[in-house]
Coordinates of C-alpha atoms and ligand atoms in Angstrom, one line a residue:
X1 CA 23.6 -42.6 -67.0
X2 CA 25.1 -45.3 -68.6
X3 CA 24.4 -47.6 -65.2
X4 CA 20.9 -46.4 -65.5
X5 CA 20.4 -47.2 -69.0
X6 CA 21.2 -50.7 -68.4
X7 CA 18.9 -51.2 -65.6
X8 CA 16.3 -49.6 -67.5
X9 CA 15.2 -50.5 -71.1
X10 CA 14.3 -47.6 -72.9
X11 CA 10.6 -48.5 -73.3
X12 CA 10.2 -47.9 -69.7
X13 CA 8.1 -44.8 -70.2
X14 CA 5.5 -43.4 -67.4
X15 CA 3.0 -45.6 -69.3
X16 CA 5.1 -48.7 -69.8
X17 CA 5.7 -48.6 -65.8
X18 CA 2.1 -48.0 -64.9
X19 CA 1.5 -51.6 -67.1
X20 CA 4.3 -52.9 -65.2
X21 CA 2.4 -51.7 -61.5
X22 CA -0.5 -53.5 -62.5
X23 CA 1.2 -56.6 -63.5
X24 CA 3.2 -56.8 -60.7
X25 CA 0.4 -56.6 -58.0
X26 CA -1.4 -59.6 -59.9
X27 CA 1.2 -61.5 -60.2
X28 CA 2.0 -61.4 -56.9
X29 CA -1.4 -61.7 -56.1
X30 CA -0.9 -64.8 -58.8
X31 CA 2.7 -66.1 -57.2
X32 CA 3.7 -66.3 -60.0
X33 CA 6.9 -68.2 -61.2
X34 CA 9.5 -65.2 -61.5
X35 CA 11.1 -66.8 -64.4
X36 CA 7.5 -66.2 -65.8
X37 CA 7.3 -63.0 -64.6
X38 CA 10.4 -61.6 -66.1
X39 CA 9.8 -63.2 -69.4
X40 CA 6.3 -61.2 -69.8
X41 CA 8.1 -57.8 -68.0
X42 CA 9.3 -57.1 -71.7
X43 CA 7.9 -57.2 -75.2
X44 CA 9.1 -60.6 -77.1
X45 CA 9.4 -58.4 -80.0
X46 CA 10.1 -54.8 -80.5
X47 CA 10.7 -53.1 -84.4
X48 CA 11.4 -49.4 -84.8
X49 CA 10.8 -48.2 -88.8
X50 CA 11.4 -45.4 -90.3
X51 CA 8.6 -44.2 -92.8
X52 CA 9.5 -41.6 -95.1
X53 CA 7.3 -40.4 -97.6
X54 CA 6.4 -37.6 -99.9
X55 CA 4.2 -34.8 -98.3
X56 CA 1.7 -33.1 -100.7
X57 CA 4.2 -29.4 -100.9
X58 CA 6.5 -32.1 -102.6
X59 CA 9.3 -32.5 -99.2
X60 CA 10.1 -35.7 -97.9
X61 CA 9.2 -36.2 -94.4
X62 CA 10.1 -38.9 -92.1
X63 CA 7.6 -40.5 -89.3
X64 CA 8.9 -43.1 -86.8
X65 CA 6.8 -46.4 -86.5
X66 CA 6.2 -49.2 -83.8
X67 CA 5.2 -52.8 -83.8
X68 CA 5.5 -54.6 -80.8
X69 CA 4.7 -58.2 -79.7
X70 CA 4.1 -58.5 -76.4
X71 CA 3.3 -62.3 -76.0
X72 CA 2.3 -64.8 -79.0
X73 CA 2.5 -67.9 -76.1
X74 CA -1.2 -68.3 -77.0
X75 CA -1.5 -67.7 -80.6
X76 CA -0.7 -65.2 -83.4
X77 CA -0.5 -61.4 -81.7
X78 CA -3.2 -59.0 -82.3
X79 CA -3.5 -55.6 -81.6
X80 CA -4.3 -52.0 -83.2
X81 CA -2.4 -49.4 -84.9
X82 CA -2.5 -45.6 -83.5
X83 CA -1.8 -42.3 -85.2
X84 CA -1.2 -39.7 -82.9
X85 CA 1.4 -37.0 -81.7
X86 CA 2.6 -38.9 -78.7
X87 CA 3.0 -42.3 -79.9
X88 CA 6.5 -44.0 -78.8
X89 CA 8.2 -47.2 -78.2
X90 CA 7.0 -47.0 -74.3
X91 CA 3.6 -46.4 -74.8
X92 CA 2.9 -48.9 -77.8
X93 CA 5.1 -51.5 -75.5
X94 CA 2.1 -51.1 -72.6
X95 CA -0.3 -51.3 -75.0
X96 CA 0.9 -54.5 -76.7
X97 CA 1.2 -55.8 -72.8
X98 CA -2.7 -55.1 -72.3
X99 CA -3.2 -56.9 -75.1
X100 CA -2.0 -60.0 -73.8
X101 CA -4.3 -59.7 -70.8
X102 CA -7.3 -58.8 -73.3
X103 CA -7.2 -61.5 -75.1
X104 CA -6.7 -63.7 -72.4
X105 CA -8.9 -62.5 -70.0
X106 CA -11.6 -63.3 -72.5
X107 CA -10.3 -66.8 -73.8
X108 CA -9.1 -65.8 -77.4
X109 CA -6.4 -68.0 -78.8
X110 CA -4.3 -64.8 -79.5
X111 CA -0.9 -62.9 -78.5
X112 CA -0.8 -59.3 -77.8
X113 CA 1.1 -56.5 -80.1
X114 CA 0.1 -52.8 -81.0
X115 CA 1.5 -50.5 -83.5
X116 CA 1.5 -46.7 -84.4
X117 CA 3.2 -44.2 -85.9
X118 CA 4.0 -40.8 -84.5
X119 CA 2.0 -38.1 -86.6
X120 CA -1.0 -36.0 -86.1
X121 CA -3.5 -37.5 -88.7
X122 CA -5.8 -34.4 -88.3
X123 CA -2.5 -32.5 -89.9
X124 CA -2.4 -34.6 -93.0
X125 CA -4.4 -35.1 -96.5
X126 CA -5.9 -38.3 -97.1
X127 CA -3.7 -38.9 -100.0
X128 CA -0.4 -38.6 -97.3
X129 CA -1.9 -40.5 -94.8
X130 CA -2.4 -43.5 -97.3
X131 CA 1.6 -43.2 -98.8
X132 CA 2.1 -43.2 -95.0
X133 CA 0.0 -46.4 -94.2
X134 CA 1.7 -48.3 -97.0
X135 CA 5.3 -47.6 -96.5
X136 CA 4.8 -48.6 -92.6
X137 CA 2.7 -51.7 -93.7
X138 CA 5.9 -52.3 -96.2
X139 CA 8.6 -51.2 -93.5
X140 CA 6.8 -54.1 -90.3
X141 CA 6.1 -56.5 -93.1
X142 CA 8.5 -58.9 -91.4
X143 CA 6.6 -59.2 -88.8
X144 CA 3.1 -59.3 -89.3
X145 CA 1.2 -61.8 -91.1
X146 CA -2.4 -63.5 -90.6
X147 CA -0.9 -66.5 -88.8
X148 CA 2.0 -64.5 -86.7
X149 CA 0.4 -60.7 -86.2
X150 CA -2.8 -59.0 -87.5
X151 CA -3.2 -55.8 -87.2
X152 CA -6.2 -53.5 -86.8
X153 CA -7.2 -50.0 -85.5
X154 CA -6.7 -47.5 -83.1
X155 CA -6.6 -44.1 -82.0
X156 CA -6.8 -42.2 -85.0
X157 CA -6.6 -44.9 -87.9
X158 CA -9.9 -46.4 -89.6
X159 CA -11.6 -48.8 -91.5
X160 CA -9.8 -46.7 -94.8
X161 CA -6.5 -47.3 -92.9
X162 CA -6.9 -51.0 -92.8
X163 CA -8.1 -51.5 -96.3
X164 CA -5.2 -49.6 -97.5
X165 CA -2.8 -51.9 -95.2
X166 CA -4.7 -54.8 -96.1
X167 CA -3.9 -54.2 -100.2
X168 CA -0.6 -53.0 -99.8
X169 CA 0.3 -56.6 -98.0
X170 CA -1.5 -58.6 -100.5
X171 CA 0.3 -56.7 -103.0
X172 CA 3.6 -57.6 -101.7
X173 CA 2.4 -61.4 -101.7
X174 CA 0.5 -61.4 -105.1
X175 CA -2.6 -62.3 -103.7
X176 CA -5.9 -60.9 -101.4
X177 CA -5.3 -61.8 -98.0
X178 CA -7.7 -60.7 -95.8
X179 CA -6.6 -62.0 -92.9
X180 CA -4.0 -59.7 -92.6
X181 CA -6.1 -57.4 -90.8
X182 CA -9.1 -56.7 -89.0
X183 CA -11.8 -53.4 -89.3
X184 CA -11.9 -53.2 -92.7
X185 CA -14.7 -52.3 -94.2
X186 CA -17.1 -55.0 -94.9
X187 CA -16.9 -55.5 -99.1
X188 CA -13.2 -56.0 -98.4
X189 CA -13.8 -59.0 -95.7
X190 CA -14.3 -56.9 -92.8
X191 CA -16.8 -58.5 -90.3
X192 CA -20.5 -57.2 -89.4
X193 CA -20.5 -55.4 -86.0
X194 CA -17.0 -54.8 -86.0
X195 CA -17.4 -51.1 -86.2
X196 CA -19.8 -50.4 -83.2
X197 CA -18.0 -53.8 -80.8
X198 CA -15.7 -52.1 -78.7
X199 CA -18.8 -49.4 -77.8
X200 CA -21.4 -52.3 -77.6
X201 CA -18.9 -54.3 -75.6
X202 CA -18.4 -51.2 -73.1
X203 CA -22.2 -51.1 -72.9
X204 CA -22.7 -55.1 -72.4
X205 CA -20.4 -55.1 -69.0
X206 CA -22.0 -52.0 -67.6
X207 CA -25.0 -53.1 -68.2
X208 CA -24.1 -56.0 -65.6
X209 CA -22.3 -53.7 -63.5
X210 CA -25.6 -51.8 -62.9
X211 CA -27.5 -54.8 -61.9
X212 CA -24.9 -55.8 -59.6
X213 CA -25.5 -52.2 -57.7
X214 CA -28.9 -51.7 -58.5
X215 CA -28.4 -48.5 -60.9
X216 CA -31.6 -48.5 -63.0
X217 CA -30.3 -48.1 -66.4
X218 CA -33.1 -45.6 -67.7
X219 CA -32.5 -42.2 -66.6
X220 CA -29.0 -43.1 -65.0
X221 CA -26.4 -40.0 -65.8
X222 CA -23.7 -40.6 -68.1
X223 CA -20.4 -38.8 -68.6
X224 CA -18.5 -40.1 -71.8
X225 CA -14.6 -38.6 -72.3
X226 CA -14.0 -39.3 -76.1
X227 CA -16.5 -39.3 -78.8
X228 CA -14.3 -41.5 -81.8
X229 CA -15.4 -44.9 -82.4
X230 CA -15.5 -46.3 -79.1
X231 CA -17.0 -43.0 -77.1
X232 CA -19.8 -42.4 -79.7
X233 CA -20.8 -45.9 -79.9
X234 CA -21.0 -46.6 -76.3
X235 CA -22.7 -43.0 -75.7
X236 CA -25.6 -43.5 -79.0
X237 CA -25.8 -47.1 -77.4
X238 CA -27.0 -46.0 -73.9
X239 CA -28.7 -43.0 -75.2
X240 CA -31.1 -45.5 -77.2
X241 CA -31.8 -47.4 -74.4
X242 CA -33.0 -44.7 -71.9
X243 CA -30.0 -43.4 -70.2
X244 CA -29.2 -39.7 -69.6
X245 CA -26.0 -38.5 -71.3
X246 CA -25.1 -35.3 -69.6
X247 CA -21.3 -34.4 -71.1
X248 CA -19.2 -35.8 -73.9
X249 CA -16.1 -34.5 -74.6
X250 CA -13.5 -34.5 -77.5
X251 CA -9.5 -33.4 -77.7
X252 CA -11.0 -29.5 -78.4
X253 CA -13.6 -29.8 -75.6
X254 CA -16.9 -31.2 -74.1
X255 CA -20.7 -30.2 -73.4
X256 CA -22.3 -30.1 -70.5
X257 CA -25.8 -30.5 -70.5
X258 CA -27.9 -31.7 -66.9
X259 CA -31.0 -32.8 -68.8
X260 CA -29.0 -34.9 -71.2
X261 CA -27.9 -34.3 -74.6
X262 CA -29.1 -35.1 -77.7
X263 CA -26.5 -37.6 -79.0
X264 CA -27.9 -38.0 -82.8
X265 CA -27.8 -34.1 -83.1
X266 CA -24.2 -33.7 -81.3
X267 CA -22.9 -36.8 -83.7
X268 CA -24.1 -34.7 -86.8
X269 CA -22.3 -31.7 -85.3
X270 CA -19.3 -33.8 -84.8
X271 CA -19.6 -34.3 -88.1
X272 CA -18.7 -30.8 -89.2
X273 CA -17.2 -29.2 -86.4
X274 CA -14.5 -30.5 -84.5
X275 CA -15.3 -28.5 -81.1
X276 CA -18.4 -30.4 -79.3
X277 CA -18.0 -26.9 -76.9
X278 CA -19.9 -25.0 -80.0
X279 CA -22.1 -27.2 -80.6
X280 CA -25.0 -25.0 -78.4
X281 CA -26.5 -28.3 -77.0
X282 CA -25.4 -27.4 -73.7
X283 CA -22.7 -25.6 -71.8
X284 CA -19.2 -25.9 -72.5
X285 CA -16.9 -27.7 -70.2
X286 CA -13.4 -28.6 -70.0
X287 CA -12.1 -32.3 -70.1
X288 CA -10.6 -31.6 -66.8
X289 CA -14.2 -31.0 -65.3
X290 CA -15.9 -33.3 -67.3
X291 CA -14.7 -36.2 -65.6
X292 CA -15.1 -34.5 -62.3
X293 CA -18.8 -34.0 -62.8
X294 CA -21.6 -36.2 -60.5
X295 CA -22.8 -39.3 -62.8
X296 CA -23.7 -42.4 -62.2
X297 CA -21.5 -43.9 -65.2
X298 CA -18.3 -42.8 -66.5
X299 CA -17.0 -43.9 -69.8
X300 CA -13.5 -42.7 -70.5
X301 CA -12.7 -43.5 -74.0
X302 CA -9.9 -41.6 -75.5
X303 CA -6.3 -41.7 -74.4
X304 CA -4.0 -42.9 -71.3
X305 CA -3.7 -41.5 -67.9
X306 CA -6.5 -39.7 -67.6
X307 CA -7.6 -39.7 -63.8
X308 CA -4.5 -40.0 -61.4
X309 CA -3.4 -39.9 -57.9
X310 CA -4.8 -35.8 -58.2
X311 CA -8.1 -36.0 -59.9
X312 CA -9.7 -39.3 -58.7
X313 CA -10.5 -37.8 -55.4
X314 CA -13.0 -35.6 -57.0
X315 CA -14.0 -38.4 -59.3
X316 CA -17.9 -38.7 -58.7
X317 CA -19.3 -41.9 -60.9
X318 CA -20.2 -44.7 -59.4
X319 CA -19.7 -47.0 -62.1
X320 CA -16.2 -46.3 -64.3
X321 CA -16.2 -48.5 -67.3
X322 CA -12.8 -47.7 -69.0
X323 CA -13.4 -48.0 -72.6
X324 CA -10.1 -46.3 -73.2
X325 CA -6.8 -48.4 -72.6
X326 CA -4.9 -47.6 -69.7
X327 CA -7.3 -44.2 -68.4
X328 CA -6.5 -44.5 -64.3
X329 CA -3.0 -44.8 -63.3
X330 CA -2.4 -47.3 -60.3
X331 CA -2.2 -44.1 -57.3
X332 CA -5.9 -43.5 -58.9
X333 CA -7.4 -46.8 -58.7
X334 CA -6.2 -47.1 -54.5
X335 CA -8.5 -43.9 -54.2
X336 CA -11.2 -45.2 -56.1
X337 CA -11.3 -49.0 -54.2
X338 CA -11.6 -46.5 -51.5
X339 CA -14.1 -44.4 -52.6
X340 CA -16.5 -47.6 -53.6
X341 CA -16.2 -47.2 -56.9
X342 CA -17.2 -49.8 -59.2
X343 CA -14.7 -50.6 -62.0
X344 CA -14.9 -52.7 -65.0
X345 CA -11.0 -52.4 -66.1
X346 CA -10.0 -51.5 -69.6
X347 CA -8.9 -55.5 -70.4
X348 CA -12.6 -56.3 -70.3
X349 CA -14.8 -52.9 -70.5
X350 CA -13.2 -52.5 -74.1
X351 CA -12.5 -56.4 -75.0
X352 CA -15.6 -56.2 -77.5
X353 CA -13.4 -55.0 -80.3
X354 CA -10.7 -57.3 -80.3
X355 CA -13.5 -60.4 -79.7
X356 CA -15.2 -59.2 -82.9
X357 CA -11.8 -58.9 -84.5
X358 CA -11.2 -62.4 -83.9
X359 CA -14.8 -63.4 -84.9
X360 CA -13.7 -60.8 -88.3
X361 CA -10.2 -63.2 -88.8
X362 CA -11.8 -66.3 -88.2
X363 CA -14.2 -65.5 -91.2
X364 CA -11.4 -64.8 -93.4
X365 CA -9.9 -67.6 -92.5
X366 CA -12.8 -69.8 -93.6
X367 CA -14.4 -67.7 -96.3
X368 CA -17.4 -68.1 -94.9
X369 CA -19.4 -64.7 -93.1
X370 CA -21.8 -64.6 -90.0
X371 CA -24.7 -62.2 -89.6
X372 CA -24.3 -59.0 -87.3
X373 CA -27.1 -60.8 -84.8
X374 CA -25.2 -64.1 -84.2
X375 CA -21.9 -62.0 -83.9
X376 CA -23.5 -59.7 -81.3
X377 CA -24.9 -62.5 -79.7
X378 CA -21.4 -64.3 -79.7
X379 CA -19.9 -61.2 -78.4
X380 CA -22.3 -60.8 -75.4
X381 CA -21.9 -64.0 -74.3
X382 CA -18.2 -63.6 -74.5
X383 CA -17.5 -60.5 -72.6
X384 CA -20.5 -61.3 -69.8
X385 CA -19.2 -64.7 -68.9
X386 CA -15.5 -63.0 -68.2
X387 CA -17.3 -60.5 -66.3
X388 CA -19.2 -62.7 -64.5
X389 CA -15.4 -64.8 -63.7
X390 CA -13.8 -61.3 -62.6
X391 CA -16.3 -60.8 -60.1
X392 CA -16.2 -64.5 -58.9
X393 CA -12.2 -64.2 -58.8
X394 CA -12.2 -60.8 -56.8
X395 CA -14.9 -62.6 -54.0
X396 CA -12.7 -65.3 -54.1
X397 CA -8.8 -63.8 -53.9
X398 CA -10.6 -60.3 -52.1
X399 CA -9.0 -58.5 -54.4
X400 CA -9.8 -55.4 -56.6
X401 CA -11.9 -55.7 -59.9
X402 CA -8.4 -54.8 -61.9
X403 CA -6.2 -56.9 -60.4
X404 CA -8.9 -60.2 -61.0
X405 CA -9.3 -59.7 -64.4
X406 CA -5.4 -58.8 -64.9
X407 CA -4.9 -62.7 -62.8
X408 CA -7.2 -64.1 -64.9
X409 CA -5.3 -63.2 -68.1
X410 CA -2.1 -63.6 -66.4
X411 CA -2.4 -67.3 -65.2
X412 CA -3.5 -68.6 -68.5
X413 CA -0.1 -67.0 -70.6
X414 CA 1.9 -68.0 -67.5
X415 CA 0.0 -71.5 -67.6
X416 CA 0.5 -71.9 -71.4
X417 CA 4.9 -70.6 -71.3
X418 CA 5.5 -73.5 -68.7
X419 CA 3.4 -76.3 -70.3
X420 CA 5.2 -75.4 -73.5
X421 CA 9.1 -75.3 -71.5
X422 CA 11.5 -72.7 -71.9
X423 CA 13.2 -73.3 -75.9
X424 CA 15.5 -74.3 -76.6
Ligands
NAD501 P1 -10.8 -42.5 -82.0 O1 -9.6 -41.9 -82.6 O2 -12.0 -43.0 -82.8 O3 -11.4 -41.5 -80.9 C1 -10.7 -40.9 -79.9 C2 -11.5 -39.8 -79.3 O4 -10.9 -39.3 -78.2 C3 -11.7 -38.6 -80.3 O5 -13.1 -38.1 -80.1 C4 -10.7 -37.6 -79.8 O6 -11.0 -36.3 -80.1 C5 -10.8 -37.9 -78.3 N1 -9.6 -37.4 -77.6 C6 -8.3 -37.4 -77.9 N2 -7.6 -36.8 -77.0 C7 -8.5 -36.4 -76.0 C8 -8.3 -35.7 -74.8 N3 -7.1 -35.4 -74.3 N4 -9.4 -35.5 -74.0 C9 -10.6 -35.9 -74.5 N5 -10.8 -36.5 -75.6 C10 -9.8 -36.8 -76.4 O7 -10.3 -43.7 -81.1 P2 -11.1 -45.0 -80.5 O8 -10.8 -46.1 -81.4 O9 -12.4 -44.5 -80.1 O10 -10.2 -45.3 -79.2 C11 -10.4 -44.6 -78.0 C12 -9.7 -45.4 -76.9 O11 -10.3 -46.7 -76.8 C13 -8.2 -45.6 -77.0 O12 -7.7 -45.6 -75.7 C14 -8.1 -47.0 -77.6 O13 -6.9 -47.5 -77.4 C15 -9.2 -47.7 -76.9 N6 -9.7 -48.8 -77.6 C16 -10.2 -48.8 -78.9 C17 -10.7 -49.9 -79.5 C18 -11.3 -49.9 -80.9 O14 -11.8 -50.9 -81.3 N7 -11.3 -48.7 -81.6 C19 -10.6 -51.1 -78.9 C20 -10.1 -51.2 -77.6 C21 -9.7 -50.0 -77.0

């Protein structure tokens, strides 16, 4: 036990060893220096908080927190903050890894780091959810910072959650600092397009994919997993331009509808109702099914893990565009090379929100704002030209769409730690 515990680190959950698959096949893809390679194996950075705080029955109740920084070799670490049941050190460890690739895969002069806290949001008043939001921003305050780590959102956190992180760090400084964190809302220095990026991102590199294997766009069948901020957006996106949205699916369940849903009418039952299976649009249909189902486009946009070694063989998209982080483990992505699937990876399908986040920083930094048309504009030409490098690298290196875009981000840390030299 003891033995074992050495050997392995105790953020090496399921999901911290699935990050560690795919970074292992690129960088041996890569060749990568090993004394590179086990240097970006771990987080540089890994704080644990405790964050009590009163409930509204008047208890104390205490919630474990994460940051981690993965890498900050290229600039100041950026990465969201989750709220959900299942968040641990393991999980918000891969995540801060991905990050790393993100950024780099897509040229930002940023680190990777994530953060969470392990609560169910859904459980808790707004008015506990913001004493929770500042005693965790209080309890990392060490470590962030808008030159060293900026946070911003995830699963289950919001523009609200930001602002309120956002004032509780500038009240610990004495002063606004803006910077400190990205998706807030826009009176408070949050930046146009910020909301909808990650969504309009996802839709951005499909769009591409399609053209690559000549999937007309208008009429094509899509299957979204996830209706939050990236699922919606992505889904109301492609709705608007012509596409067929047959299911969507939330934690309580999906619809199922072959003629296509209406997306403005389920997003207003969202609204209210948390189950998208009452929503009478269509037929009700497990998340299980759901990804099963024949489409030509699959989005899955809500949590880790979703199709695996079992389920991918009855995986029927042609396109997957993982706007989710981490939704096919590595035994999944071997049958769906095989199958012909095309993927656009989760480092670039859902890079749109952390390029806007930088575009959000960067007019923080300067005090100055840009409208939502030159951001979009910036973003799309972002996101398609490190498309358009994946696909060049995986004709070049004949390898898989994952493992290009995971090189690609790889080689420019790896590039950046040995120009720099090993301190001290
Ligand atoms: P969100 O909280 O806004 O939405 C998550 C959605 O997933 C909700 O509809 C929720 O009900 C649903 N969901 C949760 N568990 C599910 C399950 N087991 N089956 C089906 N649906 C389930 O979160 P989000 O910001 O949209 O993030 C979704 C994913 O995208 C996450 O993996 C996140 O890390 C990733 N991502 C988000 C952003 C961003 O800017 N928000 C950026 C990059 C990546």
């Amino acid at each position: 036990m003891e033995k074992e515990r050495r050997e392995k680190p105790e953020f090496h959950t399921p999901v911290y060893e699935m990050a560690l698959k795919q970074f292992d096949i690129a960088s041996e893809k890569l060749g990568l220096d090993p004394n590179v390679a086990s240097r970006l194996r771990s987080p540089k950075r890994a704080l644990i908080v405790s964050v009590p705080i009163k409930m509204d029955d008047g208890n104390v109740k205490v919630f474990e927190g994460y940051r981690v920084q993965h890498s900050m070799v290229l600039g100041p670490a950026k990465g969201g903050t989750r709220y959900h049941e299942d968040v641990n050190l393991g999980e918000v460890s891969a995540l801060a890894m991905w990050m790393s690739w993100k950024s780099a895969v897509i040229g930002l002069p940023l680190g990777g780091a994530k953060g969470g806290i392990r609560c169910n949001p859904k459980e808790m008043s707004r008015g506990e959810l913001q004493r929770l939001t500042r005693r965790y921003t209080t309890e990392i305050f060490p470590l962030i910072g808008p030159d060293r780590d900026i946070p911003g959102p995830d699963v289950g956190t919001s523009e609200q959650t930001m602002a309120w992180l956002m004032d509780t760090y500038s009240m610990q400084v004495g002063y606004s600092v803006p910077g400190i964190a990205t998706g807030k809302p826009v009176n408070i220095g949050g930046s146009l397009g910020r909301n909808e990026a990650t969504g309009r991102g996802v839709v951005y590199v499909t769009m591409e994919a399609a053209k690559r294997i000549n999937i007309n766009l208008n009429g094509a069948k899509v299957v979204v997993q996830g209706f939050g901020n990236v699922g919606y957006v992505a889904a109301k996106i492609l709705y608007d331009m012509g596409c067929k949205i047959i299911a969507v699916s939330n934690s309580k369940g999906g619809i199922y509808n072959k003629s296509g849903l209406d997306i403005n009418r389920l997003y207003e039952f969202s609204k209210e109702k948390q189950n998208l299976s009452d929503s009478k649009l269509g037929d009700k249909i497990t998340n299980k099914e759901l990804l099963e189902l024949e489409c030509d486009i699959l989005i899955p946009a809500a949590l880790s893990a979703q199709i695996d070694g079992d389920n991918a063989k009855r995986v029927k998209c042609k396109i997957l565009a993982e706007g989710a982080n981490g939704p096919t483990t590595p035994e999944a992505d071997q049958i769906l090379k095989d199958k012909g699937v095309f993927l656009i990876p989760d480092i670039l399908a859902n890079s749109g929100g952390v390029t806007v986040s930088y575009f959000e920083w960067v007019q923080d930094l300067q005090n100055f704002f840009w409208k939502e048309k030159e951001i979009n504009e910036k973003l799309k030409d972002i996101i398609v030209s490190a498309f358009n490098n994946m696909m060049f690298l995986t004709e070049k290196e004949k390898v898989d769409h994952r493992t290009a875009a995971l090189m690609m981000g790889i080689k420019k840390i790896a590039d950046a730690m040995l120009i720099r030299g090993l301190y001290p």
